């Protein structure tokens, strides 16, 4: 059975972001896809300090949940990242986690896997936050899953978010699309269709 990791980047374990992720998890279960919600907690999250040690050792120099999550990526076929909106962007704890995770993780472990982001806001800033989170997937060969609208829910509390009927429907549609694509990915592998074999990455800068 396929499995999806749902990361809750909100400091509120059972707030609006969790309501959105729970809706996704419920629909995935109906589609015979397993899931696990990982809450990042309330403690400060170390920023990336650009020491590049992870490029030598294969893991972040800070031994915390970033390395634990990266070490488990073989268990998951997809990832959904959820964040509240802070001043028109995702919150700092989550972006610090993602900066370090995507820089240090073995890219072969995530390439070709499915990914999506969801955001929750009281009123505005959702689409900007949504775009910011998607950038992690778009430059690591992950396949971004769409829905019927941008993946956002509105409200100040979890109860508010659950009353956002369009938002909740958007979460369910996202889960349906992810489940379908996971099954298509499995069917392709069973049919002998291989994933792309990538060239070695070329790094340049605009001064060359």
Tab-separated table of N, CA and C in Angstrom, residues 7-173:
chain	number	residue	atom	x	y	z
A	7	UNK	N	2.956	16.702	6.669
A	7	UNK	CA	3.733	17.465	7.642
A	7	UNK	C	2.948	18.693	8.079
A	8	UNK	N	2.668	18.762	9.370
A	8	UNK	CA	1.963	19.902	9.948
A	8	UNK	C	2.990	20.876	10.510
A	9	UNK	N	3.186	22.000	9.823
A	9	UNK	CA	4.158	22.998	10.253
A	9	UNK	C	3.605	24.031	11.201
A	10	UNK	N	2.342	23.920	11.598
A	10	UNK	CA	1.742	24.897	12.504
A	10	UNK	C	2.187	24.650	13.939
A	11	UNK	N	2.349	25.705	14.740
A	11	UNK	CA	2.635	25.497	16.160
A	11	UNK	C	1.436	24.953	16.919
A	12	UNK	N	0.248	25.036	16.330
A	12	UNK	CA	-0.963	24.508	16.936
A	12	UNK	C	-1.233	23.118	16.371
A	13	UNK	N	-1.071	22.115	17.203
A	13	UNK	CA	-1.152	20.738	16.724
A	13	UNK	C	-2.511	20.408	16.130
A	14	UNK	N	-3.574	20.988	16.689
A	14	UNK	CA	-4.915	20.650	16.222
A	14	UNK	C	-5.668	21.891	15.736
A	15	UNK	N	-4.979	22.758	15.021
A	15	UNK	CA	-5.581	23.971	14.500
A	15	UNK	C	-6.080	23.818	13.073
A	16	UNK	N	-6.129	24.924	12.363
A	16	UNK	CA	-6.675	24.945	10.997
A	16	UNK	C	-5.867	24.083	10.030
A	17	UNK	N	-4.539	24.142	10.141
A	17	UNK	CA	-3.692	23.342	9.248
A	17	UNK	C	-3.949	21.863	9.445
A	18	UNK	N	-4.065	21.458	10.702
A	18	UNK	CA	-4.356	20.059	10.999
A	18	UNK	C	-5.715	19.650	10.448
A	19	UNK	N	-6.709	20.543	10.528
A	19	UNK	CA	-8.036	20.234	9.989
A	19	UNK	C	-7.949	19.915	8.500
A	20	UNK	N	-7.137	20.690	7.777
A	20	UNK	CA	-6.951	20.447	6.337
A	20	UNK	C	-6.260	19.109	6.100
A	21	UNK	N	-5.205	18.834	6.871
A	21	UNK	CA	-4.457	17.582	6.695
A	21	UNK	C	-5.297	16.371	7.088
A	22	UNK	N	-6.114	16.513	8.124
A	22	UNK	CA	-6.989	15.414	8.523
A	22	UNK	C	-8.003	15.091	7.433
A	23	UNK	N	-8.484	16.131	6.747
A	23	UNK	CA	-9.422	15.907	5.642
A	23	UNK	C	-8.746	15.134	4.517
A	24	UNK	N	-7.504	15.474	4.253
A	24	UNK	CA	-6.729	14.754	3.226
A	24	UNK	C	-6.512	13.312	3.652
A	25	UNK	N	-6.107	13.126	4.912
A	25	UNK	CA	-5.849	11.772	5.409
A	25	UNK	C	-7.097	10.899	5.330
A	26	UNK	N	-8.256	11.476	5.664
A	26	UNK	CA	-9.500	10.723	5.604
A	26	UNK	C	-9.839	10.275	4.196
A	27	UNK	N	-9.636	11.169	3.235
A	27	UNK	CA	-9.938	10.818	1.844
A	27	UNK	C	-8.919	9.825	1.300
A	28	UNK	N	-7.658	9.974	1.672
A	28	UNK	CA	-6.648	9.004	1.235
A	28	UNK	C	-7.008	7.600	1.720
A	29	UNK	N	-7.469	7.505	2.957
A	29	UNK	CA	-7.863	6.208	3.498
A	29	UNK	C	-8.985	5.586	2.682
A	30	UNK	N	-9.958	6.421	2.270
A	30	UNK	CA	-11.052	5.917	1.430
A	30	UNK	C	-10.530	5.402	0.094
A	31	UNK	N	-9.404	5.984	-0.345
A	31	UNK	CA	-8.814	5.591	-1.632
A	31	UNK	C	-7.744	4.506	-1.464
A	32	UNK	N	-7.714	3.881	-0.289
A	32	UNK	CA	-6.765	2.794	0.010
A	32	UNK	C	-5.308	3.251	-0.032
A	33	UNK	N	-5.089	4.455	0.457
A	33	UNK	CA	-3.727	4.985	0.584
A	33	UNK	C	-3.500	5.320	2.053
A	34	UNK	N	-2.416	4.827	2.596
A	34	UNK	CA	-2.088	5.086	3.995
A	34	UNK	C	-1.445	6.462	4.129
A	35	UNK	N	-1.462	7.018	5.341
A	35	UNK	CA	-0.839	8.316	5.571
A	35	UNK	C	-0.398	8.425	7.018
A	36	UNK	N	0.479	9.371	7.257
A	36	UNK	CA	0.967	9.651	8.606
A	36	UNK	C	1.137	11.157	8.753
A	37	UNK	N	0.599	11.719	9.818
A	37	UNK	CA	0.747	13.146	10.073
A	37	UNK	C	1.904	13.368	11.040
A	38	UNK	N	2.837	14.187	10.630
A	38	UNK	CA	3.986	14.544	11.458
A	38	UNK	C	3.864	16.008	11.867
A	39	UNK	N	3.730	16.250	13.147
A	39	UNK	CA	3.657	17.620	13.669
A	39	UNK	C	5.051	18.066	14.070
A	40	UNK	N	5.473	19.230	13.623
A	40	UNK	CA	6.825	19.714	13.908
A	40	UNK	C	6.971	20.297	15.308
A	41	UNK	N	5.864	20.482	16.000
A	41	UNK	CA	5.928	20.923	17.383
A	41	UNK	C	6.068	22.424	17.550
A	42	UNK	N	6.380	22.819	18.784
A	42	UNK	CA	6.468	24.239	19.132
A	42	UNK	C	7.893	24.726	19.366
A	43	UNK	N	8.837	23.817	19.488
A	43	UNK	CA	10.205	24.219	19.789
A	43	UNK	C	10.827	24.954	18.601
A	44	UNK	N	11.788	25.844	18.853
A	44	UNK	CA	12.457	26.541	17.752
A	44	UNK	C	13.111	25.547	16.793
A	45	UNK	N	13.086	25.879	15.516
A	45	UNK	CA	13.697	25.037	14.495
A	45	UNK	C	14.969	25.726	13.984
A	46	UNK	N	16.059	25.028	14.033
A	46	UNK	CA	17.332	25.575	13.569
A	46	UNK	C	17.269	25.932	12.076
A	47	UNK	N	17.784	27.105	11.749
A	47	UNK	CA	17.905	27.497	10.347
A	47	UNK	C	19.067	26.761	9.687
A	48	UNK	N	19.062	26.739	8.361
A	48	UNK	CA	20.236	26.286	7.613
A	48	UNK	C	21.322	27.354	7.735
A	49	UNK	N	22.535	26.945	8.070
A	49	UNK	CA	23.639	27.899	8.219
A	49	UNK	C	24.614	27.822	7.045
A	50	UNK	N	24.229	27.107	5.982
A	50	UNK	CA	25.034	27.014	4.760
A	50	UNK	C	26.450	26.535	5.039
A	51	UNK	N	26.581	25.557	5.942
A	51	UNK	CA	27.907	25.006	6.238
A	51	UNK	C	28.333	23.949	5.219
A	52	UNK	N	27.354	23.416	4.464
A	52	UNK	CA	27.570	22.424	3.410
A	52	UNK	C	28.101	21.087	3.930
A	53	UNK	N	28.052	20.861	5.236
A	53	UNK	CA	28.502	19.584	5.777
A	53	UNK	C	27.629	18.437	5.279
A	54	UNK	N	26.339	18.721	5.027
A	54	UNK	CA	25.438	17.669	4.555
A	54	UNK	C	25.869	17.129	3.194
A	55	UNK	N	26.559	17.940	2.410
A	55	UNK	CA	27.028	17.488	1.105
A	55	UNK	C	28.191	16.506	1.239
A	56	UNK	N	28.845	16.526	2.395
A	56	UNK	CA	29.939	15.603	2.667
A	56	UNK	C	29.453	14.337	3.372
A	57	UNK	N	28.516	14.525	4.317
A	57	UNK	CA	28.103	13.408	5.178
A	57	UNK	C	26.772	12.783	4.784
A	58	UNK	N	25.963	13.488	4.003
A	58	UNK	CA	24.654	12.968	3.618
A	58	UNK	C	23.555	13.274	4.602
A	59	UNK	N	23.856	14.031	5.647
A	59	UNK	CA	22.822	14.441	6.588
A	59	UNK	C	23.166	15.788	7.192
A	60	UNK	N	22.133	16.453	7.710
A	60	UNK	CA	22.323	17.777	8.289
A	60	UNK	C	23.178	17.677	9.546
A	61	UNK	N	24.027	18.683	9.756
A	61	UNK	CA	24.918	18.705	10.917
A	61	UNK	C	24.135	18.802	12.222
A	62	UNK	N	22.907	19.327	12.157
A	62	UNK	CA	22.058	19.411	13.344
A	62	UNK	C	21.204	18.146	13.431
A	63	UNK	N	21.459	17.342	14.447
A	63	UNK	CA	20.782	16.048	14.562
A	63	UNK	C	19.403	16.173	15.182
A	64	UNK	N	18.414	16.486	14.359
A	64	UNK	CA	17.056	16.641	14.870
A	64	UNK	C	16.065	15.993	13.921
A	65	UNK	N	14.844	16.485	13.939
A	65	UNK	CA	13.775	15.864	13.153
A	65	UNK	C	14.018	15.918	11.646
A	66	UNK	N	14.856	16.840	11.189
A	66	UNK	CA	15.181	16.893	9.763
A	66	UNK	C	15.845	15.587	9.329
A	67	UNK	N	16.863	15.155	10.065
A	67	UNK	CA	17.547	13.913	9.730
A	67	UNK	C	16.646	12.702	9.932
A	68	UNK	N	15.826	12.743	10.967
A	68	UNK	CA	14.912	11.629	11.213
A	68	UNK	C	13.933	11.464	10.053
A	69	UNK	N	13.400	12.588	9.574
A	69	UNK	CA	12.446	12.532	8.458
A	69	UNK	C	13.134	12.091	7.174
A	70	UNK	N	14.297	12.656	6.901
A	70	UNK	CA	15.039	12.279	5.692
A	70	UNK	C	15.367	10.790	5.694
A	71	UNK	N	15.671	10.258	6.867
A	71	UNK	CA	16.020	8.853	6.971
A	71	UNK	C	14.853	7.907	6.753
A	72	UNK	N	13.642	8.448	6.795
A	72	UNK	CA	12.447	7.616	6.626
A	72	UNK	C	11.803	7.750	5.240
A	73	UNK	N	12.409	8.495	4.346
A	73	UNK	CA	11.724	8.799	3.084
A	73	UNK	C	11.478	7.584	2.199
A	74	UNK	N	12.204	6.502	2.432
A	74	UNK	CA	11.919	5.285	1.671
A	74	UNK	C	10.546	4.714	2.019
A	75	UNK	N	9.996	5.114	3.173
A	75	UNK	CA	8.690	4.616	3.595
A	75	UNK	C	7.534	5.287	2.858
A	76	UNK	N	7.793	6.454	2.269
A	76	UNK	CA	6.708	7.276	1.745
A	76	UNK	C	6.790	7.425	0.228
A	77	UNK	N	5.618	7.467	-0.381
A	77	UNK	CA	5.512	7.652	-1.831
A	77	UNK	C	5.096	9.072	-2.196
A	78	UNK	N	4.698	9.826	-1.194
A	78	UNK	CA	4.275	11.205	-1.431
A	78	UNK	C	4.400	12.021	-0.169
A	79	UNK	N	4.289	13.338	-0.339
A	79	UNK	CA	4.440	14.266	0.777
A	79	UNK	C	3.476	15.428	0.597
A	80	UNK	N	2.816	15.803	1.692
A	80	UNK	CA	1.996	17.013	1.704
A	80	UNK	C	2.493	17.875	2.860
A	81	UNK	N	2.808	19.130	2.568
A	81	UNK	CA	3.335	20.053	3.566
A	81	UNK	C	2.282	21.109	3.862
A	82	UNK	N	1.943	21.288	5.145
A	82	UNK	CA	0.913	22.245	5.532
A	82	UNK	C	1.454	23.342	6.430
A	83	UNK	N	0.979	24.571	6.197
A	83	UNK	CA	1.444	25.715	6.988
A	83	UNK	C	0.338	26.731	7.184
A	84	UNK	N	0.331	27.404	8.336
A	84	UNK	CA	-0.492	28.598	8.470
A	84	UNK	C	0.172	29.747	7.710
A	85	UNK	N	-0.590	30.791	7.443
A	85	UNK	CA	-0.054	31.963	6.749
A	85	UNK	C	0.353	33.015	7.779
A	86	UNK	N	1.612	33.418	7.734
A	86	UNK	CA	2.127	34.494	8.585
A	86	UNK	C	2.580	35.636	7.677
A	87	UNK	N	1.896	36.746	7.708
A	87	UNK	CA	2.283	37.924	6.931
A	87	UNK	C	2.505	37.595	5.454
A	88	UNK	N	1.591	36.840	4.890
A	88	UNK	CA	1.643	36.540	3.462
A	88	UNK	C	2.611	35.449	3.077
A	89	UNK	N	3.097	34.669	4.054
A	89	UNK	CA	4.018	33.585	3.744
A	89	UNK	C	3.876	32.445	4.731
A	90	UNK	N	4.496	31.288	4.440
A	90	UNK	CA	4.470	30.175	5.392
A	90	UNK	C	5.293	30.508	6.627
A	91	UNK	N	5.057	29.802	7.710
A	91	UNK	CA	5.733	30.164	8.955
A	91	UNK	C	7.199	29.741	8.973
A	92	UNK	N	7.962	30.410	9.830
A	92	UNK	CA	9.408	30.224	9.856
A	92	UNK	C	9.854	28.839	10.266
A	93	UNK	N	9.165	28.233	11.227
A	93	UNK	CA	9.562	26.896	11.667
A	93	UNK	C	9.552	25.930	10.504
A	94	UNK	N	8.475	25.975	9.724
A	94	UNK	CA	8.354	25.045	8.612
A	94	UNK	C	9.396	25.321	7.533
A	95	UNK	N	9.591	26.575	7.177
A	95	UNK	CA	10.551	26.866	6.113
A	95	UNK	C	11.980	26.547	6.549
A	96	UNK	N	12.285	26.715	7.837
A	96	UNK	CA	13.609	26.319	8.325
A	96	UNK	C	13.779	24.808	8.192
A	97	UNK	N	12.727	24.069	8.549
A	97	UNK	CA	12.751	22.614	8.395
A	97	UNK	C	12.955	22.241	6.928
A	98	UNK	N	12.168	22.841	6.048
A	98	UNK	CA	12.220	22.474	4.638
A	98	UNK	C	13.526	22.897	3.979
A	99	UNK	N	14.067	24.062	4.343
A	99	UNK	CA	15.363	24.485	3.804
A	99	UNK	C	16.418	23.423	4.075
A	100	UNK	N	16.469	22.966	5.306
A	100	UNK	CA	17.489	21.989	5.686
A	100	UNK	C	17.177	20.599	5.145
A	101	UNK	N	15.895	20.241	5.152
A	101	UNK	CA	15.512	18.919	4.648
A	101	UNK	C	15.859	18.774	3.173
A	102	UNK	N	15.410	19.718	2.358
A	102	UNK	CA	15.607	19.568	0.915
A	102	UNK	C	17.055	19.770	0.490
A	103	UNK	N	17.839	20.485	1.288
A	103	UNK	CA	19.252	20.650	0.957
A	103	UNK	C	20.055	19.407	1.332
A	104	UNK	N	19.668	18.756	2.433
A	104	UNK	CA	20.482	17.650	2.932
A	104	UNK	C	20.011	16.269	2.487
A	105	UNK	N	18.727	16.116	2.156
A	105	UNK	CA	18.201	14.792	1.834
A	105	UNK	C	18.833	14.249	0.553
A	106	UNK	N	18.958	12.933	0.486
A	106	UNK	CA	19.406	12.265	-0.729
A	106	UNK	C	18.331	12.482	-1.795
A	107	UNK	N	18.666	13.249	-2.828
A	107	UNK	CA	17.666	13.620	-3.834
A	107	UNK	C	17.079	12.409	-4.546
A	108	UNK	N	17.829	11.318	-4.598
A	108	UNK	CA	17.311	10.115	-5.244
A	108	UNK	C	16.155	9.517	-4.454
A	109	UNK	N	16.081	9.823	-3.150
A	109	UNK	CA	15.017	9.286	-2.317
A	109	UNK	C	13.689	10.011	-2.507
A	110	UNK	N	13.736	11.217	-3.075
A	110	UNK	CA	12.493	11.974	-3.252
A	110	UNK	C	12.137	12.204	-4.716
A	111	UNK	N	13.091	12.052	-5.625
A	111	UNK	CA	12.821	12.270	-7.044
A	111	UNK	C	11.735	11.320	-7.532
A	112	UNK	N	10.759	11.862	-8.239
A	112	UNK	CA	9.679	11.055	-8.792
A	112	UNK	C	8.523	10.830	-7.845
A	113	UNK	N	8.669	11.232	-6.582
A	113	UNK	CA	7.573	11.079	-5.637
A	113	UNK	C	6.599	12.251	-5.779
A	114	UNK	N	5.390	12.054	-5.273
A	114	UNK	CA	4.352	13.076	-5.395
A	114	UNK	C	4.429	14.052	-4.231
A	115	UNK	N	4.032	15.283	-4.484
A	115	UNK	CA	4.110	16.309	-3.444
A	115	UNK	C	3.023	17.346	-3.641
A	116	UNK	N	2.647	17.970	-2.529
A	116	UNK	CA	1.669	19.064	-2.563
A	116	UNK	C	1.844	19.889	-1.301
A	117	UNK	N	1.362	21.118	-1.360
A	117	UNK	CA	1.351	21.974	-0.178
A	117	UNK	C	-0.072	22.440	0.078
A	118	UNK	N	-0.376	22.686	1.349
A	118	UNK	CA	-1.662	23.263	1.727
A	118	UNK	C	-1.404	24.366	2.743
A	119	UNK	N	-2.233	25.389	2.709
A	119	UNK	CA	-2.060	26.520	3.619
A	119	UNK	C	-3.395	26.897	4.242
A	120	UNK	N	-3.321	27.479	5.432
A	120	UNK	CA	-4.527	27.958	6.100
A	120	UNK	C	-4.334	29.409	6.492
A	121	UNK	N	-5.359	30.209	6.312
A	121	UNK	CA	-5.253	31.626	6.661
A	121	UNK	C	-6.608	32.114	7.172
A	122	UNK	N	-6.546	33.186	7.931
A	122	UNK	CA	-7.797	33.783	8.391
A	122	UNK	C	-8.525	34.432	7.229
A	123	UNK	N	-7.734	35.149	6.385
A	123	UNK	CA	-8.376	35.890	5.304
A	123	UNK	C	-7.554	35.951	4.019
A	124	UNK	N	-6.282	36.403	4.088
A	124	UNK	CA	-5.490	36.596	2.881
A	124	UNK	C	-4.084	36.044	3.015
A	125	UNK	N	-3.340	36.092	1.908
A	125	UNK	CA	-1.960	35.633	1.876
A	125	UNK	C	-1.787	34.176	1.509
A	126	UNK	N	-2.883	33.487	1.237
A	126	UNK	CA	-2.800	32.043	1.006
A	126	UNK	C	-2.057	31.698	-0.281
A	127	UNK	N	-2.376	32.373	-1.383
A	127	UNK	CA	-1.774	31.973	-2.655
A	127	UNK	C	-0.268	32.229	-2.676
A	128	UNK	N	0.182	33.309	-2.037
A	128	UNK	CA	1.616	33.584	-1.968
A	128	UNK	C	2.332	32.512	-1.147
A	129	UNK	N	1.722	32.105	-0.025
A	129	UNK	CA	2.309	31.062	0.812
A	129	UNK	C	2.338	29.721	0.077
A	130	UNK	N	1.265	29.426	-0.634
A	130	UNK	CA	1.152	28.201	-1.421
A	130	UNK	C	2.266	28.126	-2.464
A	131	UNK	N	2.491	29.218	-3.179
A	131	UNK	CA	3.544	29.256	-4.193
A	131	UNK	C	4.917	29.062	-3.571
A	132	UNK	N	5.138	29.699	-2.424
A	132	UNK	CA	6.438	29.582	-1.754
A	132	UNK	C	6.748	28.135	-1.410
A	133	UNK	N	5.785	27.418	-0.873
A	133	UNK	CA	6.026	26.036	-0.480
A	133	UNK	C	6.234	25.118	-1.678
A	134	UNK	N	5.563	25.385	-2.770
A	134	UNK	CA	5.700	24.524	-3.942
A	134	UNK	C	7.090	24.571	-4.552
A	135	UNK	N	7.838	25.639	-4.295
A	135	UNK	CA	9.162	25.758	-4.906
A	135	UNK	C	10.102	24.635	-4.474
A	136	UNK	N	9.930	24.127	-3.263
A	136	UNK	CA	10.793	23.026	-2.820
A	136	UNK	C	10.636	21.804	-3.721
A	137	UNK	N	9.414	21.535	-4.148
A	137	UNK	CA	9.141	20.351	-4.956
A	137	UNK	C	9.567	20.560	-6.407
A	138	UNK	N	9.391	21.784	-6.887
A	138	UNK	CA	9.603	22.062	-8.305
A	138	UNK	C	11.066	22.007	-8.716
A	139	UNK	N	11.980	22.050	-7.748
A	139	UNK	CA	13.407	21.988	-8.102
A	139	UNK	C	14.091	20.735	-7.553
A	140	UNK	N	13.283	19.716	-7.192
A	140	UNK	CA	13.857	18.460	-6.712
A	140	UNK	C	13.234	17.251	-7.414
A	141	UNK	N	12.710	17.458	-8.603
A	141	UNK	CA	12.139	16.378	-9.417
A	141	UNK	C	10.983	15.648	-8.755
A	142	UNK	N	10.271	16.346	-7.857
A	142	UNK	CA	9.037	15.781	-7.321
A	142	UNK	C	7.878	16.232	-8.211
A	143	UNK	N	6.804	15.454	-8.238
A	143	UNK	CA	5.665	15.759	-9.098
A	143	UNK	C	4.563	16.411	-8.267
A	144	UNK	N	4.261	17.657	-8.575
A	144	UNK	CA	3.294	18.424	-7.789
A	144	UNK	C	1.871	18.045	-8.200
A	145	UNK	N	1.074	17.685	-7.217
A	145	UNK	CA	-0.313	17.255	-7.450
A	145	UNK	C	-1.242	18.464	-7.309
A	146	UNK	N	-2.166	18.581	-8.243
A	146	UNK	CA	-3.091	19.715	-8.248
A	146	UNK	C	-4.420	19.329	-7.604
A	147	UNK	N	-5.283	20.331	-7.473
A	147	UNK	CA	-6.646	20.115	-7.004
A	147	UNK	C	-7.576	20.992	-7.823
A	148	UNK	N	-8.785	21.197	-7.342
A	148	UNK	CA	-9.761	21.993	-8.084
A	148	UNK	C	-9.557	23.492	-7.878
A	149	UNK	N	-8.713	23.850	-6.926
A	149	UNK	CA	-8.418	25.248	-6.613
A	149	UNK	C	-7.086	25.243	-5.885
A	150	UNK	N	-6.538	26.415	-5.598
A	150	UNK	CA	-5.343	26.447	-4.770
A	150	UNK	C	-5.661	25.805	-3.425
A	151	UNK	N	-4.689	25.068	-2.897
A	151	UNK	CA	-4.928	24.263	-1.693
A	151	UNK	C	-4.918	25.140	-0.446
A	152	UNK	N	-6.064	25.710	-0.125
A	152	UNK	CA	-6.158	26.616	1.005
A	152	UNK	C	-7.484	26.440	1.736
A	153	UNK	N	-7.414	26.652	3.050
A	153	UNK	CA	-8.624	26.705	3.871
A	153	UNK	C	-8.600	28.010	4.649
A	154	UNK	N	-9.774	28.489	5.017
A	154	UNK	CA	-9.882	29.766	5.709
A	154	UNK	C	-10.539	29.589	7.076
A	155	UNK	N	-10.079	30.372	8.030
A	155	UNK	CA	-10.677	30.348	9.354
A	155	UNK	C	-9.669	30.726	10.425
A	156	UNK	N	-10.171	30.986	11.599
A	156	UNK	CA	-9.335	31.341	12.737
A	156	UNK	C	-9.142	30.149	13.672
A	157	UNK	N	-10.076	29.209	13.629
A	157	UNK	CA	-9.996	27.995	14.429
A	157	UNK	C	-10.213	26.779	13.528
A	158	UNK	N	-9.918	25.597	14.084
A	158	UNK	CA	-10.140	24.369	13.318
A	158	UNK	C	-11.608	24.219	12.932
A	159	UNK	N	-12.486	24.644	13.837
A	159	UNK	CA	-13.923	24.564	13.542
A	159	UNK	C	-14.281	25.477	12.363
A	160	UNK	N	-13.679	26.659	12.340
A	160	UNK	CA	-13.896	27.558	11.197
A	160	UNK	C	-13.460	26.889	9.899
A	161	UNK	N	-12.274	26.298	9.929
A	161	UNK	CA	-11.722	25.680	8.720
A	161	UNK	C	-12.624	24.560	8.217
A	162	UNK	N	-13.174	23.786	9.135
A	162	UNK	CA	-14.063	22.696	8.726
A	162	UNK	C	-15.361	23.217	8.121
A	163	UNK	N	-15.730	24.439	8.466
A	163	UNK	CA	-16.935	25.041	7.874
A	163	UNK	C	-16.654	25.671	6.506
A	164	UNK	N	-15.375	25.736	6.138
A	164	UNK	CA	-15.011	26.212	4.800
A	164	UNK	C	-15.259	25.055	3.828
A	165	UNK	N	-16.482	24.958	3.339
A	165	UNK	CA	-16.882	23.790	2.556
A	165	UNK	C	-16.070	23.649	1.268
A	166	UNK	N	-15.782	24.770	0.611
A	166	UNK	CA	-14.980	24.681	-0.609
A	166	UNK	C	-13.546	24.272	-0.284
A	167	UNK	N	-13.017	24.832	0.797
A	167	UNK	CA	-11.666	24.461	1.203
A	167	UNK	C	-11.543	22.983	1.522
A	168	UNK	N	-12.495	22.446	2.273
A	168	UNK	CA	-12.472	21.029	2.605
A	168	UNK	C	-12.634	20.159	1.358
A	169	UNK	N	-13.481	20.602	0.444
A	169	UNK	CA	-13.638	19.858	-0.809
A	169	UNK	C	-12.342	19.885	-1.614
A	170	UNK	N	-11.668	21.010	-1.599
A	170	UNK	CA	-10.381	21.119	-2.290
A	170	UNK	C	-9.383	20.119	-1.713
A	171	UNK	N	-9.383	19.944	-0.384
A	171	UNK	CA	-8.494	18.965	0.245
A	171	UNK	C	-8.839	17.547	-0.200
A	172	UNK	N	-10.120	17.241	-0.272
A	172	UNK	CA	-10.523	15.889	-0.686
A	172	UNK	C	-10.162	15.636	-2.140
A	173	UNK	N	-10.355	16.639	-2.986
A	173	UNK	CA	-10.000	16.481	-4.397
A	173	UNK	C	-8.496	16.285	-4.547
